[in-house]
Short mmCIF file of C-alpha atoms (C1' of nucleotides) in Angstrom, two decimals:
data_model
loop_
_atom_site.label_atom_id
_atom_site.label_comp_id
_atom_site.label_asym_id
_atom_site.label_seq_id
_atom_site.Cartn_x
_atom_site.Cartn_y
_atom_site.Cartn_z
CA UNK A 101 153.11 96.44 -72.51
CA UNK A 102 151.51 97.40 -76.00
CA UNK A 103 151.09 101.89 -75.80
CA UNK A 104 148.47 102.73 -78.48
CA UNK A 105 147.56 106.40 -79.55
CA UNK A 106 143.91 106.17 -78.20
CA UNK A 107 143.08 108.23 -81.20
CA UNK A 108 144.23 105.07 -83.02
CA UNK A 109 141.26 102.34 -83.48
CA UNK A 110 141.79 98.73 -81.88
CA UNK A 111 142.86 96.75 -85.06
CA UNK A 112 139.72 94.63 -86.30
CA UNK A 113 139.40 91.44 -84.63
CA UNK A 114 138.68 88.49 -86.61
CA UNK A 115 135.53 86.87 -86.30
CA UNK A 116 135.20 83.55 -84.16
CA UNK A 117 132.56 81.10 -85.18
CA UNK A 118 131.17 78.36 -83.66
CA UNK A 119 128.83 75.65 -84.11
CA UNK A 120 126.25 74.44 -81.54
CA UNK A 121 124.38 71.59 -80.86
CA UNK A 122 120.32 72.08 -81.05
CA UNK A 123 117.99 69.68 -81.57
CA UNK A 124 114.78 70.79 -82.18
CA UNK A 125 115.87 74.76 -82.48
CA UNK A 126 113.64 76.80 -84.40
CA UNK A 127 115.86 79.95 -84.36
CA UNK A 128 113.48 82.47 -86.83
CA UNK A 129 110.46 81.29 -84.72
CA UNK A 130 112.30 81.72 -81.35
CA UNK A 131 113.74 85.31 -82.10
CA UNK A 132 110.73 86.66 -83.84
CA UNK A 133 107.69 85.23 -81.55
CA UNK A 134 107.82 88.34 -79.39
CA UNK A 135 110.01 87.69 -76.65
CA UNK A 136 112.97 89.78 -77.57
CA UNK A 137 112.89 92.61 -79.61
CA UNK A 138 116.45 93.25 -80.89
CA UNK A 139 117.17 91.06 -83.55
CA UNK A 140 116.99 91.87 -87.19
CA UNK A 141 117.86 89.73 -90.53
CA UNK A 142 120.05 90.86 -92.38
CA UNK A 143 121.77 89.16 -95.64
CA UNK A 144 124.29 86.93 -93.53
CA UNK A 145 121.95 85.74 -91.11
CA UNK A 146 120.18 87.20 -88.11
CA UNK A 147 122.21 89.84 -86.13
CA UNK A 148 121.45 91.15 -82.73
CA UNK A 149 123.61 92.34 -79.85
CA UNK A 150 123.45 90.53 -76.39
CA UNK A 151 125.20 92.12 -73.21
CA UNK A 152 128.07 94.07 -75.20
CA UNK A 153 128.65 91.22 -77.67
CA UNK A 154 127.47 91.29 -81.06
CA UNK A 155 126.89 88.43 -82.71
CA UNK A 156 125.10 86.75 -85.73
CA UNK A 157 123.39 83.46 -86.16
CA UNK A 158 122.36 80.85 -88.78
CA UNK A 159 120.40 78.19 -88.18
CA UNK A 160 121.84 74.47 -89.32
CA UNK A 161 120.84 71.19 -89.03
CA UNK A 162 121.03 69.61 -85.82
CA UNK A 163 122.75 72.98 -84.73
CA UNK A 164 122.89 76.70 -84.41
CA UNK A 165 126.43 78.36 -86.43
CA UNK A 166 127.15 81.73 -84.50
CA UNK A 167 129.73 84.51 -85.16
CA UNK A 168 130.72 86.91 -82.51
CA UNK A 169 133.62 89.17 -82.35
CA UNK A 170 137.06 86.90 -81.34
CA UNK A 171 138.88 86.02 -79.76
CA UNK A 172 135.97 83.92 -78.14
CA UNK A 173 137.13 81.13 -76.04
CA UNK A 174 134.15 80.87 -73.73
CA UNK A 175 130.60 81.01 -75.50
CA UNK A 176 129.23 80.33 -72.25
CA UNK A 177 126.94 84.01 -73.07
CA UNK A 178 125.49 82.74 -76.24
CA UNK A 179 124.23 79.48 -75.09
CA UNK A 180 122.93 80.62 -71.41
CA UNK A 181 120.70 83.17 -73.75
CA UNK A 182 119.51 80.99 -76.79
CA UNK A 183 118.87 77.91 -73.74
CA UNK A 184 120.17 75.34 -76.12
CA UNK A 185 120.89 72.94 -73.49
CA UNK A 186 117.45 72.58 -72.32
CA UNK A 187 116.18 69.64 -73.45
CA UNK A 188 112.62 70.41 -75.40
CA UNK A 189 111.33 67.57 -75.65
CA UNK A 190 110.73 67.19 -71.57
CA UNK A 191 109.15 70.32 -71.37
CA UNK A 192 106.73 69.02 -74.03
CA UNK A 193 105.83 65.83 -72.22
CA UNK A 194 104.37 68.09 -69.36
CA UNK A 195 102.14 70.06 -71.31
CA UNK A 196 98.58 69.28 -71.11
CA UNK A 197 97.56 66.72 -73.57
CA UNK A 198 94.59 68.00 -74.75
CA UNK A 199 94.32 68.55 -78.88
CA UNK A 200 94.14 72.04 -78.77
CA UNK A 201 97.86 72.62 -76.78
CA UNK A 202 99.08 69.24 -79.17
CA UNK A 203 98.17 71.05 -82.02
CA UNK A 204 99.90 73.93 -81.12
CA UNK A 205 103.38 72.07 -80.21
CA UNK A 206 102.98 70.49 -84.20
CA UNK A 207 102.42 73.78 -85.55
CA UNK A 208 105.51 75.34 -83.45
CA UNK A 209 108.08 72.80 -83.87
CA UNK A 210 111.18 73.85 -82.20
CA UNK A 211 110.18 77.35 -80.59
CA UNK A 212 111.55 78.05 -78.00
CA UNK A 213 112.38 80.50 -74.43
CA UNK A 214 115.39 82.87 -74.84
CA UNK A 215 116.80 83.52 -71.43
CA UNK A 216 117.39 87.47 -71.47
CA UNK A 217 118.75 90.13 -69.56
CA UNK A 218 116.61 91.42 -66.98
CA UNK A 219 116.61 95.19 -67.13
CA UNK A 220 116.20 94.87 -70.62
CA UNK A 221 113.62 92.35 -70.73
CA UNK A 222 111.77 94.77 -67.98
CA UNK A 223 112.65 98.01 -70.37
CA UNK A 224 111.09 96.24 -73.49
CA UNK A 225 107.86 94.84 -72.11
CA UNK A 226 107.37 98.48 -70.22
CA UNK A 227 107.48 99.75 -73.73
CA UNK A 228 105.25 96.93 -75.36
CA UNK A 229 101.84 98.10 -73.86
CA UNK A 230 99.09 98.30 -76.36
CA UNK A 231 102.39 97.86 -79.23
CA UNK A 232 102.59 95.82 -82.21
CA UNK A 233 105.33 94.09 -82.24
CA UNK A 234 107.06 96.06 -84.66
CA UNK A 235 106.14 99.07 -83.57
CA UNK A 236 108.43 97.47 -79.96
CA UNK A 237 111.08 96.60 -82.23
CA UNK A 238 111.31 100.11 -84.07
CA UNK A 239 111.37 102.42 -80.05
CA UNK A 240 114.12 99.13 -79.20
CA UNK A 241 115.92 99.84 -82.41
CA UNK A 242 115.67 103.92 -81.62
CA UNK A 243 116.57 103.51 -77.71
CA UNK A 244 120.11 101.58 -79.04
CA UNK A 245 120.67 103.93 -81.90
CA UNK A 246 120.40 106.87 -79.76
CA UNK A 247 121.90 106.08 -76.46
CA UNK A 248 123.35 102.56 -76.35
CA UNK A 249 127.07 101.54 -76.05
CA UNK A 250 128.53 100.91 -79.29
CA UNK A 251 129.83 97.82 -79.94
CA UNK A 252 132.21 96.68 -82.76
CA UNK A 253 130.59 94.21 -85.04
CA UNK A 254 131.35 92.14 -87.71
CA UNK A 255 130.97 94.14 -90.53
CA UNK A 256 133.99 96.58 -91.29
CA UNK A 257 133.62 100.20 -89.34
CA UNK A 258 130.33 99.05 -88.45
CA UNK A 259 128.65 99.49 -85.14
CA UNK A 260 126.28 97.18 -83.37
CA UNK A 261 125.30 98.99 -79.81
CA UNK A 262 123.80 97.56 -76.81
CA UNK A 263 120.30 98.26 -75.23
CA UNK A 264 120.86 101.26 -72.93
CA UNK A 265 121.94 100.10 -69.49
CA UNK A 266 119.28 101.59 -66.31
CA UNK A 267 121.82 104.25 -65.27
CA UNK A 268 121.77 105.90 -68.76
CA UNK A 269 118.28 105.72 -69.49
CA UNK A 270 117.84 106.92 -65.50
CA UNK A 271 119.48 110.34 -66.81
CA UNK A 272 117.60 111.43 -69.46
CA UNK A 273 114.87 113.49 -70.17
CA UNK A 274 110.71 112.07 -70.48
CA UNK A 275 111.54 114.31 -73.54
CA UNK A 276 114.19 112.32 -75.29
CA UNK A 277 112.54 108.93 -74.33
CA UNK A 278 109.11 110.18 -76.06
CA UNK A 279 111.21 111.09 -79.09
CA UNK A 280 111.61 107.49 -79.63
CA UNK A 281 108.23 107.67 -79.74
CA UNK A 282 107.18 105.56 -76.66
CA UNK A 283 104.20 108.24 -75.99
CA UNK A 284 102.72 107.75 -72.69
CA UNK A 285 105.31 104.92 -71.66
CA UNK A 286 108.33 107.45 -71.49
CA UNK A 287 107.42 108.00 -67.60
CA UNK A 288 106.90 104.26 -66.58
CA UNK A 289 110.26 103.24 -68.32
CA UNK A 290 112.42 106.60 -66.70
CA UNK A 291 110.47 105.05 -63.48
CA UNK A 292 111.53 102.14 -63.68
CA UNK A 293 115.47 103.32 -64.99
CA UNK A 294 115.86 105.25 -61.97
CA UNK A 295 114.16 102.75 -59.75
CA UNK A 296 117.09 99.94 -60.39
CA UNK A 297 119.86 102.90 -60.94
CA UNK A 298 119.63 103.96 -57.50
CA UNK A 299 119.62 100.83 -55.94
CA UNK A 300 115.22 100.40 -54.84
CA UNK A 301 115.10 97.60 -56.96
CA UNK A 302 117.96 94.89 -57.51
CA UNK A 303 117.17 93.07 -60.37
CA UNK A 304 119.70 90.65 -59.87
CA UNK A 305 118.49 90.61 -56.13
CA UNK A 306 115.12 89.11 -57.39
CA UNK A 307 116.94 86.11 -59.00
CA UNK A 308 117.48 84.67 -55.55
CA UNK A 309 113.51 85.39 -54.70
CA UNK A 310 109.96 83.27 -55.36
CA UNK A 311 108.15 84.07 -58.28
CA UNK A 312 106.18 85.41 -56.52
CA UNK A 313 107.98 87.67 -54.51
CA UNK A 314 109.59 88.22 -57.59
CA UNK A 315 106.60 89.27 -59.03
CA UNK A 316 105.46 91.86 -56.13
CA UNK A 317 108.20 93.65 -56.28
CA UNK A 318 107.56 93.91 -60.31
CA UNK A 319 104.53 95.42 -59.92
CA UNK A 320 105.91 97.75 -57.84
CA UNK A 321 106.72 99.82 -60.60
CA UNK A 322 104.25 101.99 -62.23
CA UNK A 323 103.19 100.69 -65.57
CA UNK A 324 104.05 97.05 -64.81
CA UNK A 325 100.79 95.29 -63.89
CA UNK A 326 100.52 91.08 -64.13
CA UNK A 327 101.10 91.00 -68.10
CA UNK A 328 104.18 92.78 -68.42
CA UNK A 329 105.33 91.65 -64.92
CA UNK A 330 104.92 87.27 -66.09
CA UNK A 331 107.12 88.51 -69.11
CA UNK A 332 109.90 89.44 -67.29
CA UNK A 333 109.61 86.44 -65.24
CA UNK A 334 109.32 84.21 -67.80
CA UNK A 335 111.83 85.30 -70.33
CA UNK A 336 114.09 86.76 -67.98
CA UNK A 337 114.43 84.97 -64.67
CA UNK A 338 112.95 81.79 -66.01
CA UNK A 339 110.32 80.96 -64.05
CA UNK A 340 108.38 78.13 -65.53
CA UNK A 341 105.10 79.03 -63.97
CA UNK A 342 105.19 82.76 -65.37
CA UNK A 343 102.01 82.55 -67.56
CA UNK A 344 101.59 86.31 -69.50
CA UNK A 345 98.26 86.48 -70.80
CA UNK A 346 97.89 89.40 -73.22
CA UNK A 347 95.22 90.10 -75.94
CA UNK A 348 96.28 87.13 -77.82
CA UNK A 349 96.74 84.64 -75.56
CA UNK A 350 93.27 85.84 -73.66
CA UNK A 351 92.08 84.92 -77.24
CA UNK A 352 93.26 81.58 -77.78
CA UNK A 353 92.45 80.53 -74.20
CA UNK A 354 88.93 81.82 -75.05
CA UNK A 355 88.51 79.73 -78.10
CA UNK A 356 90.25 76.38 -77.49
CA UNK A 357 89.23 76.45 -73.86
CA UNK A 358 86.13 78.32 -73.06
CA UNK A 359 84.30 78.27 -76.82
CA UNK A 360 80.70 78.86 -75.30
CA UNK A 361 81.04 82.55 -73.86
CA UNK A 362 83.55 85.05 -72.94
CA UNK A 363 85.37 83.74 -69.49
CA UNK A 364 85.81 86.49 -67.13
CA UNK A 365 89.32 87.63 -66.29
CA UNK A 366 89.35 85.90 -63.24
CA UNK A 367 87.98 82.12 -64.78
CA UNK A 368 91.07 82.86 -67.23
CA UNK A 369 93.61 83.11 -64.28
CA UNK A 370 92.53 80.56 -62.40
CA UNK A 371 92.70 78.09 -65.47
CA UNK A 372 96.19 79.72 -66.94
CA UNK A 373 97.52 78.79 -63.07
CA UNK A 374 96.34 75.29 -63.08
CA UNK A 375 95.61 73.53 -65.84
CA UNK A 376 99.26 74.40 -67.90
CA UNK A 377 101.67 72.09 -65.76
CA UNK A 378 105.09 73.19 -64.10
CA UNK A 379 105.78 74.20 -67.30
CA UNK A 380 102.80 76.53 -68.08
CA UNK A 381 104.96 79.72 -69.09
CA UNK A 382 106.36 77.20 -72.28
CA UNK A 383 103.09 76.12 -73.21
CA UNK A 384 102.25 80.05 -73.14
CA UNK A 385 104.46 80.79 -75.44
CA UNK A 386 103.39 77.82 -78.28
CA UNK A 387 99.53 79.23 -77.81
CA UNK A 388 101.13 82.52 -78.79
CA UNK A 389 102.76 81.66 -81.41
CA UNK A 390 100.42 79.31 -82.78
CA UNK A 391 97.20 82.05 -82.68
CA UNK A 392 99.42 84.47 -84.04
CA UNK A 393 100.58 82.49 -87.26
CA UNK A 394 96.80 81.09 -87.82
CA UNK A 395 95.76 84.85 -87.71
CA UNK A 396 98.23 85.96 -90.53
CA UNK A 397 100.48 87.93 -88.12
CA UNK A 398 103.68 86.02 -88.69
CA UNK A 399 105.31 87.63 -91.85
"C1'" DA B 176 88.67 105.80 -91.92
"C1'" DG B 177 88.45 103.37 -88.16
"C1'" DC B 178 89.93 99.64 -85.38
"C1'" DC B 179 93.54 97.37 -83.01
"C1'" DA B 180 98.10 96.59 -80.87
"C1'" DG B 181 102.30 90.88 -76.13
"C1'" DG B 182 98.37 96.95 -70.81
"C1'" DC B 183 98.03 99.80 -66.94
"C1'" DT B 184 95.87 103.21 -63.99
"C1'" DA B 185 92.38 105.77 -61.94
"C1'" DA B 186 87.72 107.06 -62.18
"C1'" DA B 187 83.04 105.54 -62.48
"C1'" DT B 188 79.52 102.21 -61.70
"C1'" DA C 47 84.16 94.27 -56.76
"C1'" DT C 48 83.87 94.97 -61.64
"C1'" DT C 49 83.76 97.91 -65.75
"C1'" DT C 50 85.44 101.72 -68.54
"C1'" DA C 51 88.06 105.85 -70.48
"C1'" DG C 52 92.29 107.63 -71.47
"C1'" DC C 53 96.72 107.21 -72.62
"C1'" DA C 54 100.66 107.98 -77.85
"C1'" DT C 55 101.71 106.11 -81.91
"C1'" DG C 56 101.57 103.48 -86.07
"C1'" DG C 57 99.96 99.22 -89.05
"C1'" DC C 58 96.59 97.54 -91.69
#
DNA sequence: AGCCAGGCTAAAT
DNA sequence: ATTTAGCATGGC
Protein backbone atom coordinates (compact mmCIF):
# COMPACT_ATOMS: atom_id res chain seq x y z
CA UNK A 1 0.00 0.00 0.00
CA UNK A 2 1.34 3.53 -1.21
CA UNK A 3 1.42 6.01 2.56
CA UNK A 4 1.45 9.64 1.31
CA UNK A 5 1.94 12.74 3.67
CA UNK A 6 -1.64 14.14 3.03
CA UNK A 7 0.04 17.46 3.18
CA UNK A 8 1.76 16.15 0.03
CA UNK A 9 -0.38 16.86 -3.34
CA UNK A 10 -1.50 13.73 -5.53
CA UNK A 11 1.22 13.86 -8.31
CA UNK A 12 -0.44 15.45 -11.58
CA UNK A 13 -2.17 13.03 -13.63
CA UNK A 14 -1.68 13.09 -17.21
CA UNK A 15 -4.35 14.05 -19.36
CA UNK A 16 -6.42 11.29 -21.31
CA UNK A 17 -7.91 12.26 -24.60
CA UNK A 18 -10.26 10.83 -26.65
CA UNK A 19 -11.95 11.16 -29.82
CA UNK A 20 -15.71 10.67 -30.45
CA UNK A 21 -17.85 9.97 -33.09
CA UNK A 22 -20.59 12.89 -33.94
CA UNK A 23 -22.19 13.41 -36.87
CA UNK A 24 -23.96 16.36 -37.14
CA UNK A 25 -22.51 17.91 -33.60
CA UNK A 26 -22.58 21.48 -33.37
CA UNK A 27 -20.65 21.71 -30.05
CA UNK A 28 -20.39 25.93 -29.71
CA UNK A 29 -24.14 26.00 -30.64
CA UNK A 30 -25.07 23.13 -28.24
CA UNK A 31 -23.11 24.52 -25.12
CA UNK A 32 -23.94 28.12 -25.63
CA UNK A 33 -27.86 27.97 -26.69
CA UNK A 34 -28.89 28.26 -23.05
CA UNK A 35 -29.25 24.96 -21.75
CA UNK A 36 -26.25 24.71 -19.54
CA UNK A 37 -24.59 27.42 -18.08
CA UNK A 38 -21.08 26.25 -17.07
CA UNK A 39 -18.99 26.19 -19.90
CA UNK A 40 -16.54 28.83 -20.89
CA UNK A 41 -13.87 29.10 -23.95
CA UNK A 42 -10.91 29.37 -23.18
CA UNK A 43 -7.63 29.29 -25.59
CA UNK A 44 -7.50 25.33 -25.79
CA UNK A 45 -10.98 24.78 -26.40
CA UNK A 46 -14.14 24.92 -24.34
CA UNK A 47 -13.73 23.87 -20.63
CA UNK A 48 -16.45 23.07 -18.22
CA UNK A 49 -16.73 20.67 -15.30
CA UNK A 50 -19.41 17.83 -15.34
CA UNK A 51 -20.14 15.72 -12.06
CA UNK A 52 -16.49 16.08 -10.47
CA UNK A 53 -14.71 15.66 -13.81
CA UNK A 54 -13.24 18.39 -15.61
CA UNK A 55 -12.86 18.22 -18.94
CA UNK A 56 -12.27 20.22 -22.23
CA UNK A 57 -13.59 19.84 -25.70
CA UNK A 58 -12.84 20.63 -29.37
CA UNK A 59 -14.97 20.14 -31.93
CA UNK A 60 -13.57 17.95 -35.17
CA UNK A 61 -14.87 16.71 -38.11
CA UNK A 62 -17.10 13.91 -37.96
CA UNK A 63 -16.22 13.95 -34.12
CA UNK A 64 -15.91 15.62 -30.79
CA UNK A 65 -11.79 15.42 -29.26
CA UNK A 66 -12.21 15.60 -25.33
CA UNK A 67 -9.58 15.80 -22.53
CA UNK A 68 -10.40 14.91 -19.03
CA UNK A 69 -8.17 14.16 -16.20
CA UNK A 70 -6.63 10.24 -16.67
CA UNK A 71 -6.50 7.72 -16.19
CA UNK A 72 -9.94 7.52 -18.08
CA UNK A 73 -10.86 4.13 -19.17
CA UNK A 74 -14.61 4.53 -19.22
CA UNK A 75 -15.95 7.86 -20.92
CA UNK A 76 -19.23 6.49 -20.45
CA UNK A 77 -19.90 10.33 -18.36
CA UNK A 78 -18.93 12.40 -21.27
CA UNK A 79 -21.00 10.84 -23.88
CA UNK A 80 -24.32 10.13 -21.65
CA UNK A 81 -24.04 14.21 -21.17
CA UNK A 82 -23.07 15.58 -24.73
CA UNK A 83 -25.97 12.61 -26.16
CA UNK A 84 -23.69 11.83 -29.02
CA UNK A 85 -25.25 8.61 -29.66
CA UNK A 86 -28.57 9.91 -30.45
CA UNK A 87 -29.04 9.83 -33.81
CA UNK A 88 -30.19 13.60 -35.06
CA UNK A 89 -31.28 13.09 -37.95
CA UNK A 90 -34.53 10.90 -36.61
CA UNK A 91 -35.46 13.41 -34.34
CA UNK A 92 -35.53 15.79 -37.33
CA UNK A 93 -37.78 13.65 -39.48
CA UNK A 94 -40.53 14.10 -36.71
CA UNK A 95 -40.58 17.65 -36.56
CA UNK A 96 -43.39 19.37 -38.17
CA UNK A 97 -42.73 20.10 -41.72
CA UNK A 98 -43.92 23.32 -42.03
CA UNK A 99 -41.23 26.15 -43.49
CA UNK A 100 -41.03 28.03 -40.54
CA UNK A 101 -39.65 24.84 -38.08
CA UNK A 102 -37.52 23.69 -41.65
CA UNK A 103 -36.02 26.85 -41.66
CA UNK A 104 -35.06 26.74 -38.32
CA UNK A 105 -33.38 23.05 -38.48
CA UNK A 106 -31.13 24.79 -41.71
CA UNK A 107 -30.23 27.63 -39.70
CA UNK A 108 -29.26 25.29 -36.54
CA UNK A 109 -27.41 22.59 -38.13
CA UNK A 110 -26.19 20.23 -35.60
CA UNK A 111 -27.62 21.75 -32.21
CA UNK A 112 -28.31 19.75 -30.06
CA UNK A 113 -29.88 18.44 -26.15
CA UNK A 114 -27.16 18.02 -23.46
CA UNK A 115 -28.40 15.50 -20.97
CA UNK A 116 -27.49 17.20 -17.48
CA UNK A 117 -27.51 16.63 -13.98
CA UNK A 118 -30.67 17.16 -12.35
CA UNK A 119 -30.15 19.20 -9.23
CA UNK A 120 -28.09 21.31 -11.18
CA UNK A 121 -30.17 21.69 -14.12
CA UNK A 122 -33.10 22.52 -11.37
CA UNK A 123 -30.46 25.04 -9.44
CA UNK A 124 -29.66 26.90 -12.78
CA UNK A 125 -33.10 27.41 -14.29
CA UNK A 126 -34.33 28.52 -10.51
CA UNK A 127 -31.70 31.14 -10.97
CA UNK A 128 -32.51 32.01 -14.73
CA UNK A 129 -35.87 33.90 -14.06
CA UNK A 130 -36.12 37.17 -15.80
CA UNK A 131 -31.82 36.53 -16.50
CA UNK A 132 -29.88 37.06 -19.49
CA UNK A 133 -28.08 34.46 -20.19
CA UNK A 134 -24.96 35.79 -19.09
CA UNK A 135 -26.02 37.31 -16.32
CA UNK A 136 -27.02 32.94 -15.40
CA UNK A 137 -23.65 32.14 -16.39
CA UNK A 138 -21.84 34.89 -14.17
CA UNK A 139 -24.27 33.73 -10.40
CA UNK A 140 -23.24 29.80 -12.01
CA UNK A 141 -19.68 30.89 -12.32
CA UNK A 142 -19.93 32.71 -8.59
CA UNK A 143 -21.99 29.67 -6.93
CA UNK A 144 -18.75 27.22 -8.13
CA UNK A 145 -16.13 29.73 -7.26
CA UNK A 146 -17.46 30.19 -3.90
CA UNK A 147 -18.72 26.93 -2.65
CA UNK A 148 -18.14 24.13 -5.16
CA UNK A 149 -15.79 21.08 -4.81
CA UNK A 150 -12.58 21.71 -6.37
CA UNK A 151 -11.55 19.66 -8.90
CA UNK A 152 -8.05 19.20 -10.43
CA UNK A 153 -7.93 20.25 -14.02
CA UNK A 154 -5.80 20.23 -16.74
CA UNK A 155 -3.92 23.15 -16.42
CA UNK A 156 -0.95 22.95 -13.81
CA UNK A 157 -2.14 23.94 -9.99
CA UNK A 158 -5.24 24.90 -11.52
CA UNK A 159 -8.66 24.28 -10.15
CA UNK A 160 -11.85 23.54 -12.01
CA UNK A 161 -14.78 23.04 -9.16
CA UNK A 162 -18.07 21.51 -9.47
CA UNK A 163 -21.60 23.16 -9.19
CA UNK A 164 -22.43 23.04 -5.45
CA UNK A 165 -24.13 19.77 -4.59
CA UNK A 166 -28.04 20.38 -2.67
CA UNK A 167 -26.63 19.57 0.78
CA UNK A 168 -24.09 22.47 0.60
CA UNK A 169 -26.13 24.99 -0.89
CA UNK A 170 -29.03 23.59 1.78
CA UNK A 171 -26.57 25.10 4.57
CA UNK A 172 -25.99 28.38 3.76
CA UNK A 173 -27.24 31.58 4.39
CA UNK A 174 -30.19 33.63 1.85
CA UNK A 175 -27.25 36.05 2.62
CA UNK A 176 -24.36 34.35 0.92
CA UNK A 177 -26.60 33.07 -2.00
CA UNK A 178 -27.75 36.88 -2.71
CA UNK A 179 -24.06 37.78 -2.68
CA UNK A 180 -23.81 35.97 -5.85
CA UNK A 181 -26.15 38.26 -6.73
CA UNK A 182 -29.25 36.04 -7.44
CA UNK A 183 -31.56 38.92 -5.74
CA UNK A 184 -34.93 37.69 -5.11
CA UNK A 185 -34.09 34.00 -6.30
CA UNK A 186 -31.75 33.31 -3.20
CA UNK A 187 -34.99 31.92 -1.26
CA UNK A 188 -36.49 29.71 -4.13
CA UNK A 189 -33.00 28.08 -4.79
CA UNK A 190 -32.16 27.54 -0.60
CA UNK A 191 -35.95 26.09 -1.03
CA UNK A 192 -35.38 24.03 -3.28
CA UNK A 193 -31.50 22.91 -1.72
CA UNK A 194 -33.07 21.93 1.37
CA UNK A 195 -36.09 20.42 -0.25
CA UNK A 196 -33.86 17.48 -2.06
CA UNK A 197 -31.16 17.60 1.00
CA UNK A 198 -33.55 16.31 3.37
CA UNK A 199 -34.98 13.78 1.41
CA UNK A 200 -38.95 15.69 0.26
CA UNK A 201 -37.90 15.54 -3.09
CA UNK A 202 -35.77 12.65 -4.80
CA UNK A 203 -34.60 13.85 -7.85
CA UNK A 204 -33.39 10.71 -8.94
CA UNK A 205 -36.83 9.29 -7.65
CA UNK A 206 -38.57 11.36 -10.46
CA UNK A 207 -36.49 9.58 -13.19
CA UNK A 208 -38.63 6.50 -12.71
CA UNK A 209 -41.98 8.88 -12.87
CA UNK A 210 -44.34 10.39 -15.98
CA UNK A 211 -43.56 13.63 -17.14
CA UNK A 212 -46.03 14.56 -15.79
CA UNK A 213 -45.84 13.43 -12.45
CA UNK A 214 -42.52 14.49 -12.90
CA UNK A 215 -43.57 17.75 -13.52
CA UNK A 216 -46.08 18.14 -10.37
CA UNK A 217 -43.80 17.44 -8.12
CA UNK A 218 -41.47 20.29 -9.89
CA UNK A 219 -43.76 22.76 -9.32
CA UNK A 220 -43.92 21.91 -6.01
CA UNK A 221 -41.22 24.07 -5.26
CA UNK A 222 -41.63 27.69 -4.87
CA UNK A 223 -40.26 29.61 -7.77
CA UNK A 224 -40.58 26.74 -10.26
CA UNK A 225 -43.76 27.35 -12.28
CA UNK A 226 -44.27 25.46 -16.03
CA UNK A 227 -41.14 27.35 -17.71
CA UNK A 228 -38.50 26.52 -15.45
CA UNK A 229 -40.19 23.19 -14.51
CA UNK A 230 -40.19 21.84 -18.86
CA UNK A 231 -36.39 22.84 -18.52
CA UNK A 232 -35.53 20.53 -16.11
CA UNK A 233 -37.48 17.97 -17.82
CA UNK A 234 -36.20 18.47 -20.93
CA UNK A 235 -32.53 18.91 -20.42
CA UNK A 236 -32.34 16.90 -17.48
CA UNK A 237 -34.56 13.85 -17.42
CA UNK A 238 -35.08 13.89 -21.14
CA UNK A 239 -38.40 13.98 -21.72
CA UNK A 240 -39.12 14.58 -25.34
CA UNK A 241 -42.45 16.22 -24.83
CA UNK A 242 -41.00 18.90 -22.28
CA UNK A 243 -41.82 22.06 -24.35
CA UNK A 244 -40.37 25.40 -22.16
CA UNK A 245 -41.86 28.34 -23.56
CA UNK A 246 -40.15 31.49 -22.28
CA UNK A 247 -40.14 35.10 -23.67
CA UNK A 248 -38.42 33.98 -26.72
CA UNK A 249 -39.92 31.09 -27.69
CA UNK A 250 -43.58 32.80 -26.83
CA UNK A 251 -42.10 35.14 -29.55
CA UNK A 252 -41.26 32.97 -32.27
CA UNK A 253 -44.41 30.86 -31.80
CA UNK A 254 -46.22 34.24 -32.11
CA UNK A 255 -44.68 35.18 -35.36
CA UNK A 256 -44.22 31.99 -37.41
CA UNK A 257 -47.43 30.57 -36.04
CA UNK A 258 -50.00 33.03 -34.99
CA UNK A 259 -48.75 36.33 -37.24
CA UNK A 260 -52.32 38.02 -37.11
CA UNK A 261 -52.65 38.90 -33.25
CA UNK A 262 -51.18 38.08 -29.99
CA UNK A 263 -52.37 34.27 -29.03
CA UNK A 264 -53.35 34.06 -25.52
CA UNK A 265 -51.26 31.95 -23.16
CA UNK A 266 -53.52 29.28 -23.26
CA UNK A 267 -53.89 29.06 -27.54
CA UNK A 268 -49.90 28.92 -27.11
CA UNK A 269 -50.06 25.75 -24.85
CA UNK A 270 -52.41 24.01 -26.47
CA UNK A 271 -50.47 24.40 -29.89
CA UNK A 272 -46.76 23.90 -28.16
CA UNK A 273 -48.56 20.34 -26.83
CA UNK A 274 -49.80 19.27 -30.14
CA UNK A 275 -48.64 20.41 -33.07
CA UNK A 276 -44.50 19.75 -32.20
CA UNK A 277 -44.48 15.80 -32.50
CA UNK A 278 -43.02 13.26 -29.83
CA UNK A 279 -40.23 15.20 -30.21
CA UNK A 280 -41.58 18.74 -29.45
CA UNK A 281 -38.97 19.62 -26.57
CA UNK A 282 -36.07 19.27 -29.73
CA UNK A 283 -37.92 21.30 -32.01
CA UNK A 284 -38.12 23.84 -28.89
CA UNK A 285 -34.88 24.16 -28.66
CA UNK A 286 -34.04 24.93 -32.74
CA UNK A 287 -36.98 27.82 -32.46
CA UNK A 288 -34.79 29.09 -29.65
CA UNK A 289 -31.91 29.13 -31.08
CA UNK A 290 -32.94 30.17 -34.36
CA UNK A 291 -35.02 33.56 -32.93
CA UNK A 292 -32.21 34.21 -30.84
CA UNK A 293 -29.41 34.31 -33.62
CA UNK A 294 -31.90 36.28 -36.16
CA UNK A 295 -32.30 38.83 -33.22
CA UNK A 296 -28.47 39.48 -32.82
CA UNK A 297 -28.26 37.70 -29.43
CA UNK A 298 -25.79 35.02 -30.37
CA UNK A 299 -22.27 36.66 -29.95
C1' DA B 1 -32.16 56.62 -19.43
C1' DG B 2 -35.16 53.32 -19.87
C1' DC B 3 -36.41 48.85 -21.36
C1' DC B 4 -35.69 44.03 -21.17
C1' DA B 5 -33.95 39.51 -19.55
C1' DG B 6 -34.81 31.17 -21.04
C1' DG B 7 -40.58 33.72 -14.67
C1' DC B 8 -43.15 33.19 -10.63
C1' DT B 9 -46.34 34.61 -7.05
C1' DA B 10 -49.96 36.96 -4.98
C1' DA B 11 -53.01 40.70 -5.34
C1' DA B 12 -56.36 43.02 -8.12
C1' DT B 13 -59.81 43.06 -11.61
C1' DA C 1 -60.74 33.16 -14.78
C1' DT C 2 -57.54 36.52 -16.45
C1' DT C 3 -54.47 40.49 -15.83
C1' DT C 4 -50.92 43.03 -13.37
C1' DA C 5 -47.24 44.65 -9.98
C1' DG C 6 -43.30 43.49 -7.69
C1' DC C 7 -39.37 41.14 -7.27
C1' DA C 8 -32.87 42.08 -7.82
C1' DT C 9 -29.56 42.80 -10.92
C1' DG C 10 -27.11 43.92 -15.03
C1' DG C 11 -26.72 44.44 -20.44
C1' DC C 12 -27.54 47.21 -24.02
Amino acid sequence: MIVRSTSTPAPPSVLAEIEIPALDYDLEATLMSGQAFGWRKGDRGWEGVIGDRWVRLNPAPGRIRACALGPQSDWRWLTHYLQTDVRLADILKTFPKDPAMQESVRECAGLRLLRQDPWEALASFILSSTKQIAQIQQICALLRDRFGAATACGEAGATGRAFPAADRIAKLSERELRDCKMGFRAPNLLGAARAVSDGKLSLEGLRERTVDEAREALLGLRGVGPKIANCVLLFAYGFPTAFPIDVWVRRALHELYFPKRRPTDARIDAFARTYFGPNAGYAQQYLFHSIRRREGRIR
